[in-house]
CSV table of C-alpha atoms and ligand atoms in Angstrom, one decimal:
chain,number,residue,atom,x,y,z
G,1,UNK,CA,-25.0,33.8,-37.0
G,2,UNK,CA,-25.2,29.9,-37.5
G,3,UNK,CA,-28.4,28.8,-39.4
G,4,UNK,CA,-29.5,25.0,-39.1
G,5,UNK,CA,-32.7,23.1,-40.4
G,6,UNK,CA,-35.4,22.7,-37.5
G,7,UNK,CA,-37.4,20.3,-38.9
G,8,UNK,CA,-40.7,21.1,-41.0
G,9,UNK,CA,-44.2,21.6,-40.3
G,10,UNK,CA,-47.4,19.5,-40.9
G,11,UNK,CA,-47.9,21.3,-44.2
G,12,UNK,CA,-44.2,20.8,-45.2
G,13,UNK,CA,-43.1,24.3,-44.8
G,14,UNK,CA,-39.5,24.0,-43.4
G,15,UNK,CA,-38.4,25.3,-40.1
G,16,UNK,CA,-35.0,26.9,-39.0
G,17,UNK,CA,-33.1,27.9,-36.3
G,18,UNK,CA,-30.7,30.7,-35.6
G,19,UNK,CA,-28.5,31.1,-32.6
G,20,UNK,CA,-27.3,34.7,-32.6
G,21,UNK,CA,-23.8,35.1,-30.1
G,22,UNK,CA,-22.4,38.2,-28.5
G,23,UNK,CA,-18.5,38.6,-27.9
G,24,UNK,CA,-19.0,37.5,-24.1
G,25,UNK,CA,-20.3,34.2,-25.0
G,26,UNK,CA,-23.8,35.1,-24.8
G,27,UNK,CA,-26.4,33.2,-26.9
G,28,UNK,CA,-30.2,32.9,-28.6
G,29,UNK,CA,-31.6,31.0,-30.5
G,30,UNK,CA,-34.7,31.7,-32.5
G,31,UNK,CA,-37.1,29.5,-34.2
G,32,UNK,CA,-38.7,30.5,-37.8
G,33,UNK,CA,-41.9,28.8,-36.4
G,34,UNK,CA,-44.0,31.4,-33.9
G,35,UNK,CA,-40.6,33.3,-34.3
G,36,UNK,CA,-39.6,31.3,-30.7
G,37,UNK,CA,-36.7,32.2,-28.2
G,38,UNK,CA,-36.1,28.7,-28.0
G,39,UNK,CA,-33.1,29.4,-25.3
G,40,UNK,CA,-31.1,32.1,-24.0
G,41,UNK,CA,-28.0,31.3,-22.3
G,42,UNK,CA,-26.6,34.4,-19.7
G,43,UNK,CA,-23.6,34.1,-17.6
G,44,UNK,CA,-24.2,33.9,-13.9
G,45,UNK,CA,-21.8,35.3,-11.0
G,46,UNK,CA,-19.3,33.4,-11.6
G,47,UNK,CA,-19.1,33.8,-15.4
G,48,UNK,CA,-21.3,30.2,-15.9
G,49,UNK,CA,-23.7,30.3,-18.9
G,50,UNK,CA,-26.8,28.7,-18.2
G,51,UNK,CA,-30.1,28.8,-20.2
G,52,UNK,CA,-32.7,31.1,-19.0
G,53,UNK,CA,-36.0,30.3,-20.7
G,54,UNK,CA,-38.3,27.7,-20.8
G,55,UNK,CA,-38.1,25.7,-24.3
G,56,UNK,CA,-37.8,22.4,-26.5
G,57,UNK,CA,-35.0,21.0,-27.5
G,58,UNK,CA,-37.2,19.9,-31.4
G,59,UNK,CA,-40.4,21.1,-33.4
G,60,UNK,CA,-42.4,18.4,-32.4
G,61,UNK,CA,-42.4,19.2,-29.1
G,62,UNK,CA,-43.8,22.7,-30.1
G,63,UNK,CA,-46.1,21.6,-32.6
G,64,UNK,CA,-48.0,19.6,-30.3
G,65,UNK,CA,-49.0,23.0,-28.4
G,66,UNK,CA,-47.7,24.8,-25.7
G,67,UNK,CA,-48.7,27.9,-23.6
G,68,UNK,CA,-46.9,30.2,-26.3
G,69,UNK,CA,-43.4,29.4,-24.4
G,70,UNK,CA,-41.2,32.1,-26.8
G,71,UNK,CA,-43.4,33.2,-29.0
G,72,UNK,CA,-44.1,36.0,-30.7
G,73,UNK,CA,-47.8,36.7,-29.8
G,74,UNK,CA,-49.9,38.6,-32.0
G,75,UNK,CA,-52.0,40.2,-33.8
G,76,UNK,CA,-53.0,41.1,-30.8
G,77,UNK,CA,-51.3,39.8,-27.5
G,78,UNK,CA,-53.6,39.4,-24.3
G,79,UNK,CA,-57.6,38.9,-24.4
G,80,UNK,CA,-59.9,40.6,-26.0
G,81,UNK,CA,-63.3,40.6,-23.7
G,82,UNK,CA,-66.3,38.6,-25.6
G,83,UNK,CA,-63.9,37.8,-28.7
G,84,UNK,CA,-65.5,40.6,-30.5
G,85,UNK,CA,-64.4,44.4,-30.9
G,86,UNK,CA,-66.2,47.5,-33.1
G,87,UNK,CA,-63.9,49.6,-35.2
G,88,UNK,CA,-65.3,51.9,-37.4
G,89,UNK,CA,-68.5,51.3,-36.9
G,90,UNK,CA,-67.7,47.3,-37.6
G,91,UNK,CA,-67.8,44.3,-35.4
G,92,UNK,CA,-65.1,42.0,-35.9
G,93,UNK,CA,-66.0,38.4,-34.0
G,94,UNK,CA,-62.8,36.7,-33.1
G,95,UNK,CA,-62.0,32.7,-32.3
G,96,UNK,CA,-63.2,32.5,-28.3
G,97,UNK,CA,-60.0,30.4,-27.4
G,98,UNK,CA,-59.9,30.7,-23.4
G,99,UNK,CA,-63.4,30.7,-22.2
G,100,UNK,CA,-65.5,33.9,-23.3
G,101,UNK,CA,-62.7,35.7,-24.7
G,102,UNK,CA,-59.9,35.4,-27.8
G,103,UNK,CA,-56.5,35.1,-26.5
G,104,UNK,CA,-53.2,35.9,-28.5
G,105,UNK,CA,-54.2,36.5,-31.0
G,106,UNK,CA,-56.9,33.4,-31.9
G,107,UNK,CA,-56.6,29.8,-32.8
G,108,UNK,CA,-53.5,30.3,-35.0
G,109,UNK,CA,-51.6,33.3,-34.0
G,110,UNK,CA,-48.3,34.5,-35.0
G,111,UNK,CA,-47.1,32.2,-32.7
G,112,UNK,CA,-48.2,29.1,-35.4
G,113,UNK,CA,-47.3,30.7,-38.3
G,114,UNK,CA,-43.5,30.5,-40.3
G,115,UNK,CA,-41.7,33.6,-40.5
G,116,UNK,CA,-39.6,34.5,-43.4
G,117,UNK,CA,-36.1,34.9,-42.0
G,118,UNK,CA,-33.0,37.3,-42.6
G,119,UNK,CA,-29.4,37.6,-41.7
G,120,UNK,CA,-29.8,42.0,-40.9
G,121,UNK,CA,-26.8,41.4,-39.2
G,122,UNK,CA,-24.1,45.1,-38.8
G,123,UNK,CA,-21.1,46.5,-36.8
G,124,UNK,CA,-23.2,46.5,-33.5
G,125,UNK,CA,-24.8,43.1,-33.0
G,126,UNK,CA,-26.6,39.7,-34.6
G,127,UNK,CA,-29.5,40.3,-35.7
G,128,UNK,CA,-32.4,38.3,-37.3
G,129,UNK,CA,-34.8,39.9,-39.2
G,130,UNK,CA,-38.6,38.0,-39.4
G,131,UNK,CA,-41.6,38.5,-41.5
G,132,UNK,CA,-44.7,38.0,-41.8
G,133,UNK,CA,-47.6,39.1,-43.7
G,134,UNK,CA,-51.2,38.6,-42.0
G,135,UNK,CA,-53.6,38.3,-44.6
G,136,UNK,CA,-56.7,40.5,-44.1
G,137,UNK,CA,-59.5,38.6,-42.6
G,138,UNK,CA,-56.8,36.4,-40.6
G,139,UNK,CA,-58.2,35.2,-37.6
G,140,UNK,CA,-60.9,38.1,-37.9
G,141,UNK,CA,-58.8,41.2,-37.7
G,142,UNK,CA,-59.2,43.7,-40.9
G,143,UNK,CA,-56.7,44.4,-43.3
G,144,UNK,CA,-53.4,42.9,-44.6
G,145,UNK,CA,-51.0,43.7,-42.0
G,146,UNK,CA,-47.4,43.7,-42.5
G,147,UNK,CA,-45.2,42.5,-39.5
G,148,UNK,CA,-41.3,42.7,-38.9
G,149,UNK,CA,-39.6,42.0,-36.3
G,150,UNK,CA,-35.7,42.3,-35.5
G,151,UNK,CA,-34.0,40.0,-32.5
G,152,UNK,CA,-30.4,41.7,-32.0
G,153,UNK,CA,-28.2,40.3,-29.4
G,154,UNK,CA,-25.9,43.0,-28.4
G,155,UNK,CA,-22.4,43.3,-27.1
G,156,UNK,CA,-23.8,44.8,-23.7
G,157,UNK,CA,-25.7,41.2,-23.2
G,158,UNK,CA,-28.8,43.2,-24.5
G,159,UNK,CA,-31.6,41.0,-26.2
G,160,UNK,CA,-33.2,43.6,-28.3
G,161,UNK,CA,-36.7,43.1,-29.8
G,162,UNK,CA,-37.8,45.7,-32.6
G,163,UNK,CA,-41.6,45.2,-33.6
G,164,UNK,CA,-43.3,47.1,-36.6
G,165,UNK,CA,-46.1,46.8,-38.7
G,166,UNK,CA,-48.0,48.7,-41.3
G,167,UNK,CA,-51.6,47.8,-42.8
G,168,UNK,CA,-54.1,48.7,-45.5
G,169,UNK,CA,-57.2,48.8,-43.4
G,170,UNK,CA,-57.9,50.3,-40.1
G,171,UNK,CA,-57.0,47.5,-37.9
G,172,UNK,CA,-55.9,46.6,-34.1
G,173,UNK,CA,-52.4,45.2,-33.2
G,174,UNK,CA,-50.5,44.7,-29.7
G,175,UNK,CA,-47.1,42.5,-30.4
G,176,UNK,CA,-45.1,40.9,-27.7
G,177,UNK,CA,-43.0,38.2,-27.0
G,178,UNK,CA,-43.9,35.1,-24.2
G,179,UNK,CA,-40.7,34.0,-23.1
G,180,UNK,CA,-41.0,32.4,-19.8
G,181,UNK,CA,-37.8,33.4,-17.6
G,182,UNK,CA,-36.1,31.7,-14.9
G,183,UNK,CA,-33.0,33.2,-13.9
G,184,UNK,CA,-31.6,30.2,-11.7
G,185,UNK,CA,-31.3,29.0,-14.9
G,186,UNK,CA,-32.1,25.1,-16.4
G,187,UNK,CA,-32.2,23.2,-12.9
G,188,UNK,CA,-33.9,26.0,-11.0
G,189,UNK,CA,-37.5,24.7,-10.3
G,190,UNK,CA,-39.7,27.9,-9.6
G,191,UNK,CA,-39.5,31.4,-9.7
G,192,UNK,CA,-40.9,31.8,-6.1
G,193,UNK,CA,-37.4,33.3,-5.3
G,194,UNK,CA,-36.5,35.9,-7.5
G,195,UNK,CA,-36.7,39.4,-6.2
G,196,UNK,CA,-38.7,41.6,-8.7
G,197,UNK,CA,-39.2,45.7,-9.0
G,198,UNK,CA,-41.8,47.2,-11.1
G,199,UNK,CA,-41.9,50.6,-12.1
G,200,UNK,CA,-45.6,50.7,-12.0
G,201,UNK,CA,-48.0,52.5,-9.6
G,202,UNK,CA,-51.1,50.9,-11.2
G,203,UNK,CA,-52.4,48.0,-12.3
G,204,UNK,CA,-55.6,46.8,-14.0
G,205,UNK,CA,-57.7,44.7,-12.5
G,206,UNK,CA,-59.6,42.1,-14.1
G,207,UNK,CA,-62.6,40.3,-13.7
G,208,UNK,CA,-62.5,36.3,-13.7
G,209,UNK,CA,-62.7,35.7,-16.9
G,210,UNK,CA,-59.1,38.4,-16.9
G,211,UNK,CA,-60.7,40.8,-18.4
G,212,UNK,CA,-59.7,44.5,-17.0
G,213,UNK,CA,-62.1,46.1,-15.6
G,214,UNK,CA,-61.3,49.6,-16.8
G,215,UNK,CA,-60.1,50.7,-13.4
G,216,UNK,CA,-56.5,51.8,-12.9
G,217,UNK,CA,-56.2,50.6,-9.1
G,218,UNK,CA,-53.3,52.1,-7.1
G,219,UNK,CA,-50.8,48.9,-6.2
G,220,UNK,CA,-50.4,50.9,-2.7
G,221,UNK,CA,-51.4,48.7,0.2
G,222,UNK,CA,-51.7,45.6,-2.3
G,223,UNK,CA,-49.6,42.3,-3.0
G,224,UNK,CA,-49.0,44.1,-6.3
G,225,UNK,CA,-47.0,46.8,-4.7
G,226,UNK,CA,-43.4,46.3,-6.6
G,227,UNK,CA,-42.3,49.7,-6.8
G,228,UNK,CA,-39.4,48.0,-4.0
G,229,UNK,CA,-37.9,45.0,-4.8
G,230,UNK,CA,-39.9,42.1,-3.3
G,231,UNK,CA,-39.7,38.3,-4.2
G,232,UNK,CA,-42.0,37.0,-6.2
G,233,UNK,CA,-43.5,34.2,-3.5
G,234,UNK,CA,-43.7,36.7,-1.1
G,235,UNK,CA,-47.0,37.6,-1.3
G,236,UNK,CA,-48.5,35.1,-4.1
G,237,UNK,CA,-50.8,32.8,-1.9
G,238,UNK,CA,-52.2,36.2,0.0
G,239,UNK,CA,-56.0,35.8,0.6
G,240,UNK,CA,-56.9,38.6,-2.5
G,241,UNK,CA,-59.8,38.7,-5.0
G,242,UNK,CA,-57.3,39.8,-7.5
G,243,UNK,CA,-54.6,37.1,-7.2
G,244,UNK,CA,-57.6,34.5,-6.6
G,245,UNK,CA,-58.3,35.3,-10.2
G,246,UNK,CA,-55.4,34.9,-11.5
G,247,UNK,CA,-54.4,32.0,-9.6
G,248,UNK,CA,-51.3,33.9,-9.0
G,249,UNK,CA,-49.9,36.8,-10.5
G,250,UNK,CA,-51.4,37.2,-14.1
G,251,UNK,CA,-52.0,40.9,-14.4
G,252,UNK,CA,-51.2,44.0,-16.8
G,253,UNK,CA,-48.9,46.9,-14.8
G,254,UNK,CA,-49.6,50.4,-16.3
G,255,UNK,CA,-46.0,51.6,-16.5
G,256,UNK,CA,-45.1,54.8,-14.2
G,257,UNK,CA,-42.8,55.9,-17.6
G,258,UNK,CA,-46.4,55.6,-19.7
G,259,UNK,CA,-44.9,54.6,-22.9
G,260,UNK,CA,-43.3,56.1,-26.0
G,261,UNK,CA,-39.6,55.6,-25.2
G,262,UNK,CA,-37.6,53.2,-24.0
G,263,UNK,CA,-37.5,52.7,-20.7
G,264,UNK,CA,-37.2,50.6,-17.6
G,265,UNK,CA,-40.1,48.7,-16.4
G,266,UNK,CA,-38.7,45.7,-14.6
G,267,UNK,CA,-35.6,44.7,-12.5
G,268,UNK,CA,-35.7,40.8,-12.1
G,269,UNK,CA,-32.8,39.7,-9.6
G,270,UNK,CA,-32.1,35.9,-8.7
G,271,UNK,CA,-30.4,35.7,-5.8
G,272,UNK,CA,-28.3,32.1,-6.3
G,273,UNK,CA,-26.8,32.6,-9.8
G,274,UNK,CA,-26.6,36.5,-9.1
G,275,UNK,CA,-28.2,36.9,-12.4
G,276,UNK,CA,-30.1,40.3,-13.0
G,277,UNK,CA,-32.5,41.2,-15.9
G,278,UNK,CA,-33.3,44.5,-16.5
G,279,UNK,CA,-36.8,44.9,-19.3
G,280,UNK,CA,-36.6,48.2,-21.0
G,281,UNK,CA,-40.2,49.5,-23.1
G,282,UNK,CA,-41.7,51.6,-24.8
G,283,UNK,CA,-44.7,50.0,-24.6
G,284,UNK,CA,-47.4,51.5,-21.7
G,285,UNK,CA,-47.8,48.0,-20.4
G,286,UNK,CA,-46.5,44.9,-18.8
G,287,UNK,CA,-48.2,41.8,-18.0
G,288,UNK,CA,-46.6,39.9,-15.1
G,289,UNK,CA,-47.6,36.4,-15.1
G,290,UNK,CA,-45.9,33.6,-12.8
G,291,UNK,CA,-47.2,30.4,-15.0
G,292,UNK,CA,-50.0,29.9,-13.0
G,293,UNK,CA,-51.9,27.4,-15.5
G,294,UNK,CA,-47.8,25.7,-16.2
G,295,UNK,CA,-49.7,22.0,-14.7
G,296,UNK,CA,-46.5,19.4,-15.3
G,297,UNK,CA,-48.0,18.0,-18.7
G,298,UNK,CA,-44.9,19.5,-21.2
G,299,UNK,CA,-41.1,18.4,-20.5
G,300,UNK,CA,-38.8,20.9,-22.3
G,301,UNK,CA,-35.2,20.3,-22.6
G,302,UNK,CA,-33.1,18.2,-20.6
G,303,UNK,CA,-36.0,16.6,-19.4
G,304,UNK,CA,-37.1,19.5,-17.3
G,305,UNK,CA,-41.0,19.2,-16.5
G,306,UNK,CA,-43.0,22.5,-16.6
G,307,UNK,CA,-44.6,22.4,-13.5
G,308,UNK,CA,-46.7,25.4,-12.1
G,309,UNK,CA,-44.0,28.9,-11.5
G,310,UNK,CA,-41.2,27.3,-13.1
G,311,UNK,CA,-40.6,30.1,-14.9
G,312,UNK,CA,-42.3,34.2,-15.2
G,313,UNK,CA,-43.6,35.8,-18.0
G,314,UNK,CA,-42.9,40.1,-18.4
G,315,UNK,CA,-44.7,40.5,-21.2
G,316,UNK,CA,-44.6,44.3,-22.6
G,317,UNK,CA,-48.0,45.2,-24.6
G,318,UNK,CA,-50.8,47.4,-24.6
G,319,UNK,CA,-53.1,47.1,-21.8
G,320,UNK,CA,-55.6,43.7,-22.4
G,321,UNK,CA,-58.8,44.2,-24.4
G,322,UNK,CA,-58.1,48.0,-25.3
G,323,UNK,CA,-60.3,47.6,-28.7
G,324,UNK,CA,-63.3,47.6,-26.1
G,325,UNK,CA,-61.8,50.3,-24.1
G,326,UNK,CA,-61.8,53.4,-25.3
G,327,UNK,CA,-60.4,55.3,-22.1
G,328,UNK,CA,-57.1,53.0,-22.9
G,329,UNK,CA,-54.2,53.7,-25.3
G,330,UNK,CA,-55.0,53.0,-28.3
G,331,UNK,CA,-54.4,49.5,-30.6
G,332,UNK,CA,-55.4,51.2,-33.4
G,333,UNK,CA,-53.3,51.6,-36.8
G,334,UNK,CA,-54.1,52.9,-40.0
G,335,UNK,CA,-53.4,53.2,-43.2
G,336,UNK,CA,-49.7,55.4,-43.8
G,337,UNK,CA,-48.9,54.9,-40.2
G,338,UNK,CA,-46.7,52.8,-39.0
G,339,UNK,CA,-46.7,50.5,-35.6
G,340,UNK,CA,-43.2,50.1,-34.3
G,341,UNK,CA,-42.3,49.1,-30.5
G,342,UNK,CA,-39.2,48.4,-28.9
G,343,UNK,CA,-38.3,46.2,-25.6
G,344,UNK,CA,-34.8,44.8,-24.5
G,345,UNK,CA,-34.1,42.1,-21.7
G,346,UNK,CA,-30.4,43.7,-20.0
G,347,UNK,CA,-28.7,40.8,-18.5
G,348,UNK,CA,-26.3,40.9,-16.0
G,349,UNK,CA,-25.2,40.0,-12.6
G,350,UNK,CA,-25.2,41.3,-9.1
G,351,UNK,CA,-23.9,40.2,-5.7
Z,1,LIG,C1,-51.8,35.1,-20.0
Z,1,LIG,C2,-52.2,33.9,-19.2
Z,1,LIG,C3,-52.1,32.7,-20.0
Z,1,LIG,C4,-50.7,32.6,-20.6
Z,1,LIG,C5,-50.5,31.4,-21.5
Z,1,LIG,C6,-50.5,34.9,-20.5
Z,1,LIG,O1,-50.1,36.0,-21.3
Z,1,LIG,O2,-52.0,36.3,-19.2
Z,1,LIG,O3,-53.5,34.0,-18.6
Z,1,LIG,O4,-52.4,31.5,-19.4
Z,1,LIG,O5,-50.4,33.8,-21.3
Z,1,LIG,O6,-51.4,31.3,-22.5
């Protein structure tokens, strides 16, 4: 694994970056900031390695503030309706950071934070191991909670993810990663094209602030039907309250496999480069977003302007605002037990 300085941040606290390789070639490199996929390079049909997320080529560029391109999102990943939840008996009042509600996990998430970094390298594959301790009170969640979490870049072009966490008070936590994909790779302008499955019969829809409303609504009949493979402009600009909300696709899929183990939630296909990404979970939920709010104002590397679906988000979590709903699955850990998810991107090509 080859480990370089990445600059430092405001407060002096140096930055690195690791760039993990597989025995075909494949690489990704991590930042110790927000723990950030900074870029993935995949081979395409004909064997070409091309990058496949959106990111910056220096920490500036992320330290000026992005929509959490790579991150690790937490303490708790999605919104939280009102920026307020009761445990216990308790109200916790969160930062409001997108209109009414807190957003991934408030005003400096794990996304701004610096992770303490490890070679956990072994036989099987690369691995970096990150850590971070959330002080209790952070952002308004209770207790101190504990975070790792393990990158692994297998030989089966596998990028692994392994999140756990343990706390000390009852506390709420949904971890995910916000790596914006785009399968056409770095001169690819939209995602409009690429043909997507989901293994979900349900979705939750929102209200328009993107809260859920508690319903699980059937995706039969609906622009959110993925269950076949369907590209993902297909449908998009379809006169739909749902879409109209989101301004595009920016909604939680409750996963037909309903969590626990690992298993397949969504087939991404690009039809040029032939490249095919397969998301395994064990998480209950996957938020599809299409970049909706990406408005042209960031350039990432090589120049390339984030414009509006230039790349899609699959984002595997719990289902948004859970801590207000109790019919959900539950965010809740406590004391002597111990979160742990797990969620792999499968690379690799097709006709
Ligand atoms: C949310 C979007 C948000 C984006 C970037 C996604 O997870 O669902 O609504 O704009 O993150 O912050």
């Amino acid at each position: 694994m080859n480990k370089q300085a990445f600059g430092s941040t405001a407060d002096g606290q140096p930055v690195d970056i690791y760039t993990l390789t597989n025995k075909n070639g494949m690489q990704a490199s991590v930042i110790t900031y927000g723990g950030i996929l900074t870029r993935l390079q995949t081979p395409g049909r004909a064997g070409q390695l091309d990058d496949v997320v959106l990111g910056f080529d220096d920490l500036a560029s992320y330290l000026k503030g992005h929509p959490y391109m790579g991150a690790i999102v937490g303490r708790y990943g999605n919104r939280i309706g009102n920026a307020r939840f009761t445990l216990d008996g308790i109200e916790y009042k969160l930062a409001a950071n997108n209109g009414p509600n807190a957003l991934h996990g408030g005003l400096k998430g794990f996304d701004k934070v610096v992770w303490q970094a490890r070679d956990a390298s072994d036989a099987q594959a690369e691995r970096l191991e990150l850590r971070y301790l959330s002080k209790d009170g952070e952002e308004g969640y209770p207790g101190n909670l504990s975070v790792t979490v393990v990158y692994s870049l297998t030989d089966q072009n596998e990028l692994r993810i392994d999140y756990s966490a343990t706390t000390d008070k009852d506390t709420v936590v949904n971890l995910t990663n916000h790596s914006y994909f785009n399968l056409g790779g770095s001169s690819e302008p939209d995602i409009l094209g690429h043909e997507l499955t989901l293994y979900a019969d349900r979705f939750t829809p929102v209200d328009k602030t993107l809260i859920p409303t508690g319903e699980l609504r059937s995706v039969e009949g609906t622009p959110f039907d993925f269950r076949k493979p369907a590209l993902v402009g297909a449908r998009i600009n379809q006169k739909d309250e749902q879409l109209g909300f989101g301004g595009g696709y920016d909604h939680n899929f409750v996963l037909s496999s309903g969590g626990g183990s690992l298993a397949l939630a969504a087939r991404v296909r690009e039809p040029k480069s032939g490249r095919v990404m397969e998301v395994l979970t064990t998480e209950p939920g996957i938020q599809f977003y299409t970049g909706n709010f990406l408005d042209g104002s960031l350039t990432g590397r090589g120049g390339r302007v984030f414009t509006k679906r230039s790349g899609l988000c699959l984002e595997t979590q719990h289902f948004p605002d859970s801590p207000n709903k109790p019919a959900f699955p539950s965010t809740e850990l406590k004391p002597g037990q111990k979160y742990q998810t797990t969620t792999v991107y499968r690379f690799s090509v097709s006709d």
